[in-house]
């Protein structure tokens, strides 16, 4: 994982986030247009059952169930108040190198936390299955 690779940093730029909103179910006459979603840091990450799933590229918060009147920036702030991207006072292009590195460090923390939480969930699921097997074996021996 190279935190400064092009793949890891390209979503900092509005145009790249906007490109992900192909097939987004809300367009003109709505607050949650692709343009407003991308400005608020979201990328479109649809699934078979959720065509309106959007995730902040920075804090990785996923939101779905969007309504036409939902304000993407306000929704982002209310669901992920610790996101450094939505709290930025400057455009990415205006950040100093030092400011960008600090921002990227915070993003890496979100990525690491998500990865650790996924590993813990997998471990807990495997432990439940193993426990059930042990109980079956113990009950079967009685």
Tab-separated table of C-alpha atoms in Angstrom:
chain	number	residue	atom	x	y	z
A	1	UNK	CA	0.000	0.000	0.000
A	2	UNK	CA	1.735	3.127	-1.243
A	3	UNK	CA	-0.103	6.097	0.309
A	4	UNK	CA	1.173	8.401	-2.419
A	5	UNK	CA	0.385	6.265	-5.453
A	6	UNK	CA	-1.730	7.782	-8.189
A	7	UNK	CA	-4.451	5.216	-7.460
A	8	UNK	CA	-4.516	6.183	-3.798
A	9	UNK	CA	-4.595	9.945	-4.358
A	10	UNK	CA	-6.652	10.424	-7.529
A	11	UNK	CA	-9.993	10.633	-5.693
A	12	UNK	CA	-8.848	13.799	-3.948
A	13	UNK	CA	-9.771	15.503	-7.216
A	14	UNK	CA	-13.390	16.406	-7.901
A	15	UNK	CA	-13.315	15.379	-11.571
A	16	UNK	CA	-12.264	11.826	-10.693
A	17	UNK	CA	-14.986	11.485	-8.078
A	18	UNK	CA	-17.590	12.883	-10.481
A	19	UNK	CA	-16.698	10.234	-13.087
A	20	UNK	CA	-17.846	7.494	-10.669
A	21	UNK	CA	-21.462	8.741	-10.708
A	22	UNK	CA	-22.429	7.106	-13.988
A	23	UNK	CA	-25.882	5.609	-13.470
A	24	UNK	CA	-26.561	7.669	-10.330
A	25	UNK	CA	-30.349	7.677	-9.838
A	26	UNK	CA	-30.623	11.397	-8.976
A	27	UNK	CA	-29.940	14.134	-11.493
A	28	UNK	CA	-31.400	17.540	-12.226
A	29	UNK	CA	-33.864	19.151	-9.824
A	30	UNK	CA	-32.345	17.379	-6.822
A	31	UNK	CA	-29.941	18.390	-4.079
A	32	UNK	CA	-27.976	15.144	-4.372
A	33	UNK	CA	-26.866	15.539	-7.983
A	34	UNK	CA	-23.642	13.826	-9.059
A	35	UNK	CA	-21.909	17.218	-8.935
A	36	UNK	CA	-22.958	17.920	-5.340
A	37	UNK	CA	-22.152	14.365	-4.275
A	38	UNK	CA	-18.635	14.620	-5.730
A	39	UNK	CA	-18.091	18.055	-4.148
A	40	UNK	CA	-18.935	16.529	-0.757
A	41	UNK	CA	-16.218	13.865	-1.229
A	42	UNK	CA	-18.430	10.986	-2.283
A	43	UNK	CA	-17.806	8.371	-4.929
A	44	UNK	CA	-20.588	6.188	-6.317
A	45	UNK	CA	-20.231	2.572	-5.159
A	46	UNK	CA	-23.463	0.908	-6.281
A	47	UNK	CA	-24.353	-2.694	-5.552
A	48	UNK	CA	-26.997	-4.961	-7.037
A	49	UNK	CA	-29.402	-4.116	-4.201
A	50	UNK	CA	-28.268	-0.521	-3.645
A	51	UNK	CA	-28.021	1.651	-6.755
A	52	UNK	CA	-27.651	4.799	-4.627
A	53	UNK	CA	-24.747	3.789	-2.382
A	54	UNK	CA	-22.125	6.491	-2.089
A	55	UNK	CA	-18.950	6.362	-0.041
A	56	UNK	CA	-16.628	9.125	1.050
A	57	UNK	CA	-13.302	8.357	-0.589
A	58	UNK	CA	-11.566	9.775	2.498
A	59	UNK	CA	-13.323	8.521	5.646
A	60	UNK	CA	-14.920	5.524	3.864
A	61	UNK	CA	-18.370	6.269	5.300
A	62	UNK	CA	-21.043	4.658	3.121
A	63	UNK	CA	-24.493	6.168	2.845
A	64	UNK	CA	-27.519	4.894	0.967
A	65	UNK	CA	-31.228	5.596	0.847
A	66	UNK	CA	-30.713	9.053	-0.567
A	67	UNK	CA	-33.723	11.320	-1.045
A	68	UNK	CA	-33.804	14.001	-3.779
A	69	UNK	CA	-33.766	16.793	-1.179
A	70	UNK	CA	-30.782	15.400	0.805
A	71	UNK	CA	-27.834	17.813	0.917
A	72	UNK	CA	-24.703	15.668	0.409
A	73	UNK	CA	-22.423	17.968	2.405
A	74	UNK	CA	-24.816	18.134	5.370
A	75	UNK	CA	-25.419	14.364	5.279
A	76	UNK	CA	-21.678	13.748	5.190
A	77	UNK	CA	-21.041	16.058	8.157
A	78	UNK	CA	-23.862	14.554	10.203
A	79	UNK	CA	-22.858	10.924	9.585
A	80	UNK	CA	-19.077	11.358	9.738
A	81	UNK	CA	-18.171	14.372	11.814
A	82	UNK	CA	-14.565	13.183	12.140
A	83	UNK	CA	-13.931	13.299	8.368
A	84	UNK	CA	-11.062	15.677	7.685
A	85	UNK	CA	-11.948	16.029	4.012
A	86	UNK	CA	-15.441	17.439	4.570
A	87	UNK	CA	-13.960	19.816	7.167
A	88	UNK	CA	-11.369	21.239	4.746
A	89	UNK	CA	-11.438	25.002	4.388
A	90	UNK	CA	-9.298	24.996	1.233
A	91	UNK	CA	-9.470	23.313	-2.139
A	92	UNK	CA	-7.071	20.396	-2.551
A	93	UNK	CA	-5.145	22.378	-5.163
A	94	UNK	CA	-4.505	25.124	-2.584
A	95	UNK	CA	-2.985	22.872	0.097
A	96	UNK	CA	0.718	23.052	0.842
A	97	UNK	CA	2.698	19.829	0.533
A	98	UNK	CA	2.848	19.627	4.325
A	99	UNK	CA	-0.930	20.083	4.631
A	100	UNK	CA	-1.517	17.419	2.001
A	101	UNK	CA	0.775	14.947	3.787
A	102	UNK	CA	-1.046	15.561	7.080
A	103	UNK	CA	-4.369	15.014	5.339
A	104	UNK	CA	-3.146	11.816	3.695
A	105	UNK	CA	-1.896	10.577	7.081
A	106	UNK	CA	-5.413	10.994	8.477
A	107	UNK	CA	-6.859	9.146	5.469
A	108	UNK	CA	-4.479	6.251	6.079
A	109	UNK	CA	-5.856	5.981	9.629
A	110	UNK	CA	-9.377	5.515	8.215
A	111	UNK	CA	-8.114	2.866	5.778
A	112	UNK	CA	-6.251	0.981	8.514
A	113	UNK	CA	-9.234	1.132	10.890
A	114	UNK	CA	-11.553	-0.230	8.203
A	115	UNK	CA	-9.138	-3.056	7.401
A	116	UNK	CA	-8.744	-3.963	11.088
A	117	UNK	CA	-12.504	-3.875	11.691
A	118	UNK	CA	-13.078	-6.174	8.707
A	119	UNK	CA	-10.441	-8.613	10.028
A	120	UNK	CA	-12.024	-8.594	13.497
A	121	UNK	CA	-15.471	-9.285	12.025
A	122	UNK	CA	-14.110	-12.220	9.997
A	123	UNK	CA	-12.362	-13.594	13.073
A	124	UNK	CA	-15.513	-13.290	15.192
A	125	UNK	CA	-17.600	-15.061	12.524
A	126	UNK	CA	-15.042	-17.870	12.281
A	127	UNK	CA	-14.948	-18.140	16.083
A	128	UNK	CA	-18.766	-18.488	16.224
A	129	UNK	CA	-18.665	-21.295	13.677
A	130	UNK	CA	-15.820	-23.029	15.521
A	131	UNK	CA	-17.656	-22.694	18.834
A	132	UNK	CA	-20.796	-24.224	17.296
A	133	UNK	CA	-18.718	-27.140	15.978
A	134	UNK	CA	-17.176	-27.686	19.425
A	135	UNK	CA	-20.607	-27.634	21.065
A	136	UNK	CA	-21.968	-30.127	18.497
A	137	UNK	CA	-19.032	-32.418	19.153
A	138	UNK	CA	-19.411	-32.123	22.945
A	139	UNK	CA	-23.189	-32.753	22.828
A	140	UNK	CA	-22.708	-35.669	20.455
A	141	UNK	CA	-20.305	-37.371	22.875
A	142	UNK	CA	-22.733	-37.304	25.819
